PDB file of N, CA and C in Angstrom:
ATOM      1  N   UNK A   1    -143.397-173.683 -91.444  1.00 85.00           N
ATOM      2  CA  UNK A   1    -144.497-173.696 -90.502  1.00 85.00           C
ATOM      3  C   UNK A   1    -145.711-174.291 -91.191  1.00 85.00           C
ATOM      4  N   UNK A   2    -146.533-175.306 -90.686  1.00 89.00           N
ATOM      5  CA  UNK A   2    -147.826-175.427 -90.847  1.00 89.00           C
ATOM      6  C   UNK A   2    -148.740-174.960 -90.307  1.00 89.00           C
ATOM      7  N   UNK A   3    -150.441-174.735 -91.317  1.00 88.00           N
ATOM      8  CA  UNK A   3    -151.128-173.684 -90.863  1.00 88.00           C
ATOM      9  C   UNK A   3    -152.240-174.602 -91.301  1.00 88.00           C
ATOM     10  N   UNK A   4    -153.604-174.807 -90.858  1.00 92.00           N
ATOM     11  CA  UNK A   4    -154.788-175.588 -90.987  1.00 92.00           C
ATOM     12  C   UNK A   4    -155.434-174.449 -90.804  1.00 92.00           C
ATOM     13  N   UNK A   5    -156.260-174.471 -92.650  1.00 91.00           N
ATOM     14  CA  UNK A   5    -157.277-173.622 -92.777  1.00 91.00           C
ATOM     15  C   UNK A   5    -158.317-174.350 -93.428  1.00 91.00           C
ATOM     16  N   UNK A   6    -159.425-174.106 -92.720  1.00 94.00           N
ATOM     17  CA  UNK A   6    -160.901-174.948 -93.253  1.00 94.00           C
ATOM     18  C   UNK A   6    -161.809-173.894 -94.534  1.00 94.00           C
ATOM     19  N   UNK A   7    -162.078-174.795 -95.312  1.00 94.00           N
ATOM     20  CA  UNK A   7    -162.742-173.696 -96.060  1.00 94.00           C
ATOM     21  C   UNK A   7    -163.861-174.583 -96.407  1.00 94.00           C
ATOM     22  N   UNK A   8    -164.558-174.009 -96.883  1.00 96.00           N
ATOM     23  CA  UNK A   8    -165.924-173.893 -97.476  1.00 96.00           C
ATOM     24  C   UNK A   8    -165.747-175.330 -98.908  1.00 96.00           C
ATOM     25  N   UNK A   9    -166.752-176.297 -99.025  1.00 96.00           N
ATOM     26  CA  UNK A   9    -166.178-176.927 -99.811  1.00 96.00           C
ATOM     27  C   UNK A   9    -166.053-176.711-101.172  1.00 96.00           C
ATOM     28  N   UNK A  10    -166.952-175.254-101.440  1.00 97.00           N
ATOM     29  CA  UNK A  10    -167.237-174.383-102.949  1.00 97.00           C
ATOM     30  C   UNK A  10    -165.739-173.763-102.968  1.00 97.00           C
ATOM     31  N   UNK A  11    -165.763-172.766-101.828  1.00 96.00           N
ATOM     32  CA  UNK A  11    -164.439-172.051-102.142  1.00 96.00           C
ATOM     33  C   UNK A  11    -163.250-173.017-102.106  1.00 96.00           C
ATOM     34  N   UNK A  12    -162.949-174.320-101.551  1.00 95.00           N
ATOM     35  CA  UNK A  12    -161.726-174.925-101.450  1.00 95.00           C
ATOM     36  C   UNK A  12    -162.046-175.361-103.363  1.00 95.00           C
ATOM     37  N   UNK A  13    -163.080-175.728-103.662  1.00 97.00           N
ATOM     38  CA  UNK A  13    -162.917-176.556-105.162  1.00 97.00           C
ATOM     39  C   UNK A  13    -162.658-175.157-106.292  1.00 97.00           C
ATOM     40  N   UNK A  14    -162.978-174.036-105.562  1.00 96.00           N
ATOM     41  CA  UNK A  14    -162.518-172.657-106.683  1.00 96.00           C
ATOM     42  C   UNK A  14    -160.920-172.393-106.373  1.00 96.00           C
ATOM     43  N   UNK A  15    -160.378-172.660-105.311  1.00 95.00           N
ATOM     44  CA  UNK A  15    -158.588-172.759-104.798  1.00 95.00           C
ATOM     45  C   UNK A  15    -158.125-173.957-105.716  1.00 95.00           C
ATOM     46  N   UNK A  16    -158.808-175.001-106.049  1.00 96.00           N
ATOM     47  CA  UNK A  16    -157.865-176.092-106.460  1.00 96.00           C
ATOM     48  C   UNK A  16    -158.076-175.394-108.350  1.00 96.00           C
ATOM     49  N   UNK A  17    -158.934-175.127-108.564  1.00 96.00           N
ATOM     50  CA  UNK A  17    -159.124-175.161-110.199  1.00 96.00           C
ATOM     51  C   UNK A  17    -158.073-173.367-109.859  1.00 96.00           C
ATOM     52  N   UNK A  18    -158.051-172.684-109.392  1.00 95.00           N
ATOM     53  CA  UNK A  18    -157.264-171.578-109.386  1.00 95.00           C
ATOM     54  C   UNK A  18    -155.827-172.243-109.626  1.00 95.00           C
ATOM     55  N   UNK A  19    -155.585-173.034-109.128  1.00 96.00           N
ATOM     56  CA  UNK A  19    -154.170-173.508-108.476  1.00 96.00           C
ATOM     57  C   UNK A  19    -153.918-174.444-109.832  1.00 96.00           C
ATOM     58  N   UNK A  20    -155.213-174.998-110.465  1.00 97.00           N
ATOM     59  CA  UNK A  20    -154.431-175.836-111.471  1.00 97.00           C
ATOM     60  C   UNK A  20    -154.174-174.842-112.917  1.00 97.00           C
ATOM     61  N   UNK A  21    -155.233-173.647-112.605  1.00 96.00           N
ATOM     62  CA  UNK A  21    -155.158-172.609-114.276  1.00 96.00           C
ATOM     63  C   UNK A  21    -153.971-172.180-114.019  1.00 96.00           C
ATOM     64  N   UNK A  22    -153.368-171.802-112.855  1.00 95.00           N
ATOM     65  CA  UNK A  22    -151.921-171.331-112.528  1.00 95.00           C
ATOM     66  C   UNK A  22    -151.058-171.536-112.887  1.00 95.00           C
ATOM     67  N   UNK A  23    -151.006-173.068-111.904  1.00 96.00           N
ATOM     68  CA  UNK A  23    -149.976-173.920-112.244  1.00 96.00           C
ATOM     69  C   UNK A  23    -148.912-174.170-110.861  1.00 96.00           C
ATOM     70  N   UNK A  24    -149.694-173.854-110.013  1.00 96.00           N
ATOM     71  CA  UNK A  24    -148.975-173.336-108.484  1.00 96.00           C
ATOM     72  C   UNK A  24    -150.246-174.199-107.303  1.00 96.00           C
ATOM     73  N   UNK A  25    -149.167-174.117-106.394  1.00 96.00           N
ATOM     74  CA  UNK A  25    -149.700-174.734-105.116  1.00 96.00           C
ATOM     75  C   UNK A  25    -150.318-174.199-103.915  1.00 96.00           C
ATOM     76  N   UNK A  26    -151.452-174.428-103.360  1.00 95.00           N
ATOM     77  CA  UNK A  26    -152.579-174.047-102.445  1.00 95.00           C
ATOM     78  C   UNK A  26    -151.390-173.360-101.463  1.00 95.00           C
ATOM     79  N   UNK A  27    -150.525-173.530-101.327  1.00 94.00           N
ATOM     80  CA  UNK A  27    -149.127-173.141 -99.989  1.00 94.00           C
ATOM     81  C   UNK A  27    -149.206-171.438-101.030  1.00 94.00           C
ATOM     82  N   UNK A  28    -148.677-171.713-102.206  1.00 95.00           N
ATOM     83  CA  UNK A  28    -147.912-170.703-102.822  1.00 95.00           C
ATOM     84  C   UNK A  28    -149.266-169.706-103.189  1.00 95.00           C
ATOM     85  N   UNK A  29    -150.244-169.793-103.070  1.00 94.00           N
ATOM     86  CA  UNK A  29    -151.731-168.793-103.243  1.00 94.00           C
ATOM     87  C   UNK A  29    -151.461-167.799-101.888  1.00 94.00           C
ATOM     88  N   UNK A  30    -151.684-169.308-100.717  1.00 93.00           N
ATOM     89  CA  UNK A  30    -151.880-168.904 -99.323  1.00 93.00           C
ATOM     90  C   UNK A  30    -150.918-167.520 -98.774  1.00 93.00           C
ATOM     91  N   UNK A  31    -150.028-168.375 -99.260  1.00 94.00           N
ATOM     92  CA  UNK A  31    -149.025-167.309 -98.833  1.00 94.00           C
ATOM     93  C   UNK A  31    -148.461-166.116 -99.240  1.00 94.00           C
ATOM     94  N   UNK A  32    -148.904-166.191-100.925  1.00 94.00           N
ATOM     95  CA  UNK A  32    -148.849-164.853-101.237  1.00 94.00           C
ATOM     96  C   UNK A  32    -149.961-163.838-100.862  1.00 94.00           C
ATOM     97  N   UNK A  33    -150.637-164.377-100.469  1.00 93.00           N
ATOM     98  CA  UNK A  33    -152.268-163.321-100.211  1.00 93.00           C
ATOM     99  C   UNK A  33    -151.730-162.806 -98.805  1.00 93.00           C
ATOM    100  N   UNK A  34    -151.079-163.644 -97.596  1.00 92.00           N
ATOM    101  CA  UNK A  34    -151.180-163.401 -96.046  1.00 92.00           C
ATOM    102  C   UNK A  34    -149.664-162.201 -96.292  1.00 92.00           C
ATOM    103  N   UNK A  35    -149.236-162.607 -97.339  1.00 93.00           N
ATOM    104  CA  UNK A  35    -147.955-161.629 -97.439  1.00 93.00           C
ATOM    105  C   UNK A  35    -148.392-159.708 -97.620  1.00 93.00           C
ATOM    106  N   UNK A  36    -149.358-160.319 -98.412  1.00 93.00           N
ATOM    107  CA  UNK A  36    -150.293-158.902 -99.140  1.00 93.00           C
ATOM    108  C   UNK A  36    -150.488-158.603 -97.798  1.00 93.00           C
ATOM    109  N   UNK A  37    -151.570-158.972 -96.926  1.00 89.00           N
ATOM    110  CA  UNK A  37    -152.144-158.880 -95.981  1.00 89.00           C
ATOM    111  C   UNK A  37    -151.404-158.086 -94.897  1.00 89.00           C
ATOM    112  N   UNK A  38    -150.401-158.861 -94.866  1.00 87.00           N
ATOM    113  CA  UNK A  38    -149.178-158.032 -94.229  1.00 87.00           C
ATOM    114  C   UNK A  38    -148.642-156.964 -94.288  1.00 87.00           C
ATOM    115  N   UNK A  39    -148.420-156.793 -95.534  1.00 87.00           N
ATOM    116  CA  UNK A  39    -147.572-155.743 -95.885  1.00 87.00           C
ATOM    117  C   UNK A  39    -148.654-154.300 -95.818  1.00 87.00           C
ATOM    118  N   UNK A  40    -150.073-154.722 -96.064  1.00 86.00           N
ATOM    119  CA  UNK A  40    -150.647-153.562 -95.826  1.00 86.00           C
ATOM    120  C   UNK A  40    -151.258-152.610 -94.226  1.00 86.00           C
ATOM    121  N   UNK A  41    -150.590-153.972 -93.181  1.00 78.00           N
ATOM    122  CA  UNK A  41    -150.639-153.437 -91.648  1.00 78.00           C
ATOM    123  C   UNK A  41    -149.431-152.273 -91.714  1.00 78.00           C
ATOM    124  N   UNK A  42    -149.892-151.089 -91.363  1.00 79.00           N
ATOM    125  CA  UNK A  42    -149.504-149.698 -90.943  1.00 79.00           C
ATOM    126  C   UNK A  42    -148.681-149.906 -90.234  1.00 79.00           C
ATOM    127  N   UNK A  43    -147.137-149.160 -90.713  1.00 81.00           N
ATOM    128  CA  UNK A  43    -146.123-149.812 -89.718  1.00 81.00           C
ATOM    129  C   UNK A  43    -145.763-148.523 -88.940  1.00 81.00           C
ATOM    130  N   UNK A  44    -145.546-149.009 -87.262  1.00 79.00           N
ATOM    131  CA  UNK A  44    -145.535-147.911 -86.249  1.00 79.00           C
ATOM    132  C   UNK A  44    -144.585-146.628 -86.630  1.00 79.00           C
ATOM    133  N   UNK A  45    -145.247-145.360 -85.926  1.00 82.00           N
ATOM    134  CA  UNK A  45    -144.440-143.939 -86.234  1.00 82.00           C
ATOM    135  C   UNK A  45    -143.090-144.117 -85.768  1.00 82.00           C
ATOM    136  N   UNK A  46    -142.285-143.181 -85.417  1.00 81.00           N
ATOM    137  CA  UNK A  46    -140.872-143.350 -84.616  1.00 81.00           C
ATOM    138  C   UNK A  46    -141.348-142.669 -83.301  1.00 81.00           C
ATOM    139  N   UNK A  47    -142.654-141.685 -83.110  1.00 80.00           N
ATOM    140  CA  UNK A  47    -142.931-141.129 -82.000  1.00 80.00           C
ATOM    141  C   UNK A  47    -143.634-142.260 -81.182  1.00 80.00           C
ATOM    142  N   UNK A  48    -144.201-143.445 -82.151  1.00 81.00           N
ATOM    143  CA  UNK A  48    -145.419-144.403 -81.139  1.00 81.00           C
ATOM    144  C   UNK A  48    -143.875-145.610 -80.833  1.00 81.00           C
ATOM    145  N   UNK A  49    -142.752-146.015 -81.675  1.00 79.00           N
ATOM    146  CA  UNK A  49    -141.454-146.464 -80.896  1.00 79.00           C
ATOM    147  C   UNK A  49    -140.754-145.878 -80.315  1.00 79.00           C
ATOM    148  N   UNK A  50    -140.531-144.683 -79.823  1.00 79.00           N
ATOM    149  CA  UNK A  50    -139.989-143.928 -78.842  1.00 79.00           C
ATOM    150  C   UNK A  50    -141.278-144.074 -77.532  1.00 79.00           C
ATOM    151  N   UNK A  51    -142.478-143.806 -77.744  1.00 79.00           N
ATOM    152  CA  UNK A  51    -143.450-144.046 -76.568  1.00 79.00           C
ATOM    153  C   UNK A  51    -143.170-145.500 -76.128  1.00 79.00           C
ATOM    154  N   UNK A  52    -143.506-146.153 -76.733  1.00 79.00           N
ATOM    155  CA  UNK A  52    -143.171-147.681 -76.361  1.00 79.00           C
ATOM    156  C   UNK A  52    -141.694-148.195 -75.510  1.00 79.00           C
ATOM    157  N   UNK A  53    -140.759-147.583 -75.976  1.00 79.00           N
ATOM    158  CA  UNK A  53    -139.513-147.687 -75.261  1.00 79.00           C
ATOM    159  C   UNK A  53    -139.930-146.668 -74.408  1.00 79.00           C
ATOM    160  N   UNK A  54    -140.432-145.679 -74.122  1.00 77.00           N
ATOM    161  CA  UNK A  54    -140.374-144.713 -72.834  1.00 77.00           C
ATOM    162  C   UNK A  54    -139.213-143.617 -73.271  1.00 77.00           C
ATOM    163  N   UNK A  55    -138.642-143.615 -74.254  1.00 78.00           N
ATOM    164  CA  UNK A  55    -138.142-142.300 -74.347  1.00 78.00           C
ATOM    165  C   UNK A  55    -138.990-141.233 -74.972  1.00 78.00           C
ATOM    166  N   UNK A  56    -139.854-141.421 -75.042  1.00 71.00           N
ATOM    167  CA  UNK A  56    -140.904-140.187 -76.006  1.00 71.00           C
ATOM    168  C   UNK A  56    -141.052-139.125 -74.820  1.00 71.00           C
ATOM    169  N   UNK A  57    -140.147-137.854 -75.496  1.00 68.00           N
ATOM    170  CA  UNK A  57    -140.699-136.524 -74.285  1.00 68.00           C
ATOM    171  C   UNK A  57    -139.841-136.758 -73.547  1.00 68.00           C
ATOM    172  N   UNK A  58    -138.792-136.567 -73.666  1.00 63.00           N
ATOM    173  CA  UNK A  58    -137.671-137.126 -72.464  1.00 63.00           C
ATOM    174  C   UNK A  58    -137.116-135.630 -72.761  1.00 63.00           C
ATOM    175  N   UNK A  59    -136.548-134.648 -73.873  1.00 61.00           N
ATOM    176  CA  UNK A  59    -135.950-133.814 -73.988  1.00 61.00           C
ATOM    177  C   UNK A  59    -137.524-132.459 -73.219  1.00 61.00           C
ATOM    178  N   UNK A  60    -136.811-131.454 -72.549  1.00 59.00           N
ATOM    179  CA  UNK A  60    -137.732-130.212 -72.444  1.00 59.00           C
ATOM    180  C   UNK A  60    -137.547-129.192 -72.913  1.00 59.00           C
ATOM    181  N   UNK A  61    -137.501-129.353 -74.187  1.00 58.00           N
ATOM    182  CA  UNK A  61    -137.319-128.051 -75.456  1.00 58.00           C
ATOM    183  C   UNK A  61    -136.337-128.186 -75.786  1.00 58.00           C
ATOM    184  N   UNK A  62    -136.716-127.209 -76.887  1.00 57.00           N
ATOM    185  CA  UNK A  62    -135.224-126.500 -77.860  1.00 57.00           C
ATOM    186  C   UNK A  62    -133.933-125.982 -77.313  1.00 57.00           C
ATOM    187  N   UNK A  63    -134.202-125.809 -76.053  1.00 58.00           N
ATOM    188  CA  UNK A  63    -132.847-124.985 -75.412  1.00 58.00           C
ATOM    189  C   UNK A  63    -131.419-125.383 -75.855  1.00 58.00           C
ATOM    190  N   UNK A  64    -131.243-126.843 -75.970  1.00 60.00           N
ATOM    191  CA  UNK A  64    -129.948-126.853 -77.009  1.00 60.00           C
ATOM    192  C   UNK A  64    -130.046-128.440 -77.546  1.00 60.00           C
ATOM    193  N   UNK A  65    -129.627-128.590 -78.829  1.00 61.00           N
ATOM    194  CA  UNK A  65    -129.391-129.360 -79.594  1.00 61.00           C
ATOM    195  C   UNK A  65    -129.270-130.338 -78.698  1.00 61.00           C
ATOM    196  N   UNK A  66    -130.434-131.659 -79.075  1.00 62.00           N
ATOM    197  CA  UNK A  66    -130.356-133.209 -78.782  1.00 62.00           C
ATOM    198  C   UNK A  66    -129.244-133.687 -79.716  1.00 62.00           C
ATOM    199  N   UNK A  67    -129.554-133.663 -80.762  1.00 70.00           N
ATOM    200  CA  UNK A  67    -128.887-134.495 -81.706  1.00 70.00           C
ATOM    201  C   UNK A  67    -127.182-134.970 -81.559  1.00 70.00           C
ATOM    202  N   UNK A  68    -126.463-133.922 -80.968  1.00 73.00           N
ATOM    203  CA  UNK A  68    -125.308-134.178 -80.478  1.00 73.00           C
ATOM    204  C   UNK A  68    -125.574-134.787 -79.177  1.00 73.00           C
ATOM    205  N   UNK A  69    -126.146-135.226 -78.779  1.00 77.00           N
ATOM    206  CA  UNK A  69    -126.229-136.047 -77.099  1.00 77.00           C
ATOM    207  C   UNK A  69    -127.016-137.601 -77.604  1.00 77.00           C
ATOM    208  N   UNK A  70    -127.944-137.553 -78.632  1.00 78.00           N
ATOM    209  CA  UNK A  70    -129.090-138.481 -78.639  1.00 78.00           C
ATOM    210  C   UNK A  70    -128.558-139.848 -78.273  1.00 78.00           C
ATOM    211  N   UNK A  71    -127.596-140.194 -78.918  1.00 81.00           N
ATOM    212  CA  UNK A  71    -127.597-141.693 -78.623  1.00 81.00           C
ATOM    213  C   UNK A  71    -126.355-141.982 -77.111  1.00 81.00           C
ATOM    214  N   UNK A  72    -126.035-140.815 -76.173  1.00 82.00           N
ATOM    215  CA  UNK A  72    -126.156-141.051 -74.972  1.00 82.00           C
ATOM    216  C   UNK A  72    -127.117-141.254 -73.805  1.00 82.00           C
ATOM    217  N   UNK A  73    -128.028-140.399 -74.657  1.00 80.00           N
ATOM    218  CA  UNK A  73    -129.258-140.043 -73.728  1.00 80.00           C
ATOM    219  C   UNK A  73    -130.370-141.597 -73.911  1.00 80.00           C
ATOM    220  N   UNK A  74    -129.867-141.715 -74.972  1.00 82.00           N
ATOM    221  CA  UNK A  74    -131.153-142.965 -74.809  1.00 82.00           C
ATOM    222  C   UNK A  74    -130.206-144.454 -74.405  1.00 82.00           C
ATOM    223  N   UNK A  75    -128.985-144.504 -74.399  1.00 84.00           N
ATOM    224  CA  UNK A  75    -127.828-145.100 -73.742  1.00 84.00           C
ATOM    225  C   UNK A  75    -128.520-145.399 -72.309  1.00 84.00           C
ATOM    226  N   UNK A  76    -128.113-144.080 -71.606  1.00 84.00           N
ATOM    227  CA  UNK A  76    -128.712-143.678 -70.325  1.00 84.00           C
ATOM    228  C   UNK A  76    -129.790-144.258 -69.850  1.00 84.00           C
ATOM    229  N   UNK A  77    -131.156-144.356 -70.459  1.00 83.00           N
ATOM    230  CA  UNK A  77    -132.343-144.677 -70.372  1.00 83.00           C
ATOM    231  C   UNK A  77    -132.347-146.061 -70.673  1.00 83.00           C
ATOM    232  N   UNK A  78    -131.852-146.544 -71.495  1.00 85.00           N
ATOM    233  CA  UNK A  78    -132.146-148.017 -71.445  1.00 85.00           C
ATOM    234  C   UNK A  78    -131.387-148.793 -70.214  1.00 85.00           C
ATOM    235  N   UNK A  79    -130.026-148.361 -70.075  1.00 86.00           N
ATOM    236  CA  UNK A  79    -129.614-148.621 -69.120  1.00 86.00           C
ATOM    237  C   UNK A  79    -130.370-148.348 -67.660  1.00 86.00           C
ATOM    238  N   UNK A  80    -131.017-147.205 -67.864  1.00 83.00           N
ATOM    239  CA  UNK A  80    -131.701-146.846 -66.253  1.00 83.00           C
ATOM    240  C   UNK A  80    -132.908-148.201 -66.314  1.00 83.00           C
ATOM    241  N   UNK A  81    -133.655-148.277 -67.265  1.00 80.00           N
ATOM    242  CA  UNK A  81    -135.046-149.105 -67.525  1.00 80.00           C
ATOM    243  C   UNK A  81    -134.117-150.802 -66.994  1.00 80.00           C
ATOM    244  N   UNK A  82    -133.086-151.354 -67.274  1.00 81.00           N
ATOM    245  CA  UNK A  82    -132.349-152.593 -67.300  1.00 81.00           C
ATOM    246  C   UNK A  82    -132.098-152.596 -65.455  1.00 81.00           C
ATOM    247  N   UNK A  83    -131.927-151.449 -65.211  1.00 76.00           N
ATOM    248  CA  UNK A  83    -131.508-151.588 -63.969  1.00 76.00           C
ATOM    249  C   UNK A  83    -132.891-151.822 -62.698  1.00 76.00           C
ATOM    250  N   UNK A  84    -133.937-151.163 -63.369  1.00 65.00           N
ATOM    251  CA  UNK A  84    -134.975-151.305 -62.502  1.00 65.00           C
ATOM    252  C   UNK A  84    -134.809-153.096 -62.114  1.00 65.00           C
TER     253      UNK A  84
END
């Protein structure tokens, strides 16, 4: 993928002398920083991907064990959501 980023003509001439003390390429800076960047976005709960699919709160208590049903029950539901 290509990406056009404008910079500043101070900070682009502090990227090239970075890139030459290195020994690496303006791509290989870029992209390790947007990787950082990335990796530090908060990755969703299993309760905010269960809300999102619409199964969040689907069971009404403890009365008896999901876990032996779970992956019918959400079977069920995706199938019901496909059918709308």
């Amino acid at each position: 993928m290509t990406l056009t980023v404008r910079l500043k003509p101070e900070l682009e001439a502090r990227l090239a002398q970075l890139c030459a003390k290195r020994r690496v390429t303006k791509s290989e800076i870029v992209e390790g920083l947007i990787r950082e960047y990335v990796a530090r976005e908060p990755q969703a709960s299993s309760y905010e991907v269960a809300a999102k699919l619409g199964i969040a709160g689907i069971g009404r208590g403890p009365r008896r064990p999901l876990g032996r049903n779970a992956k019918r029950l959400v079977r069920a539901i995706v199938d019901a959501k496909h059918r709308r």
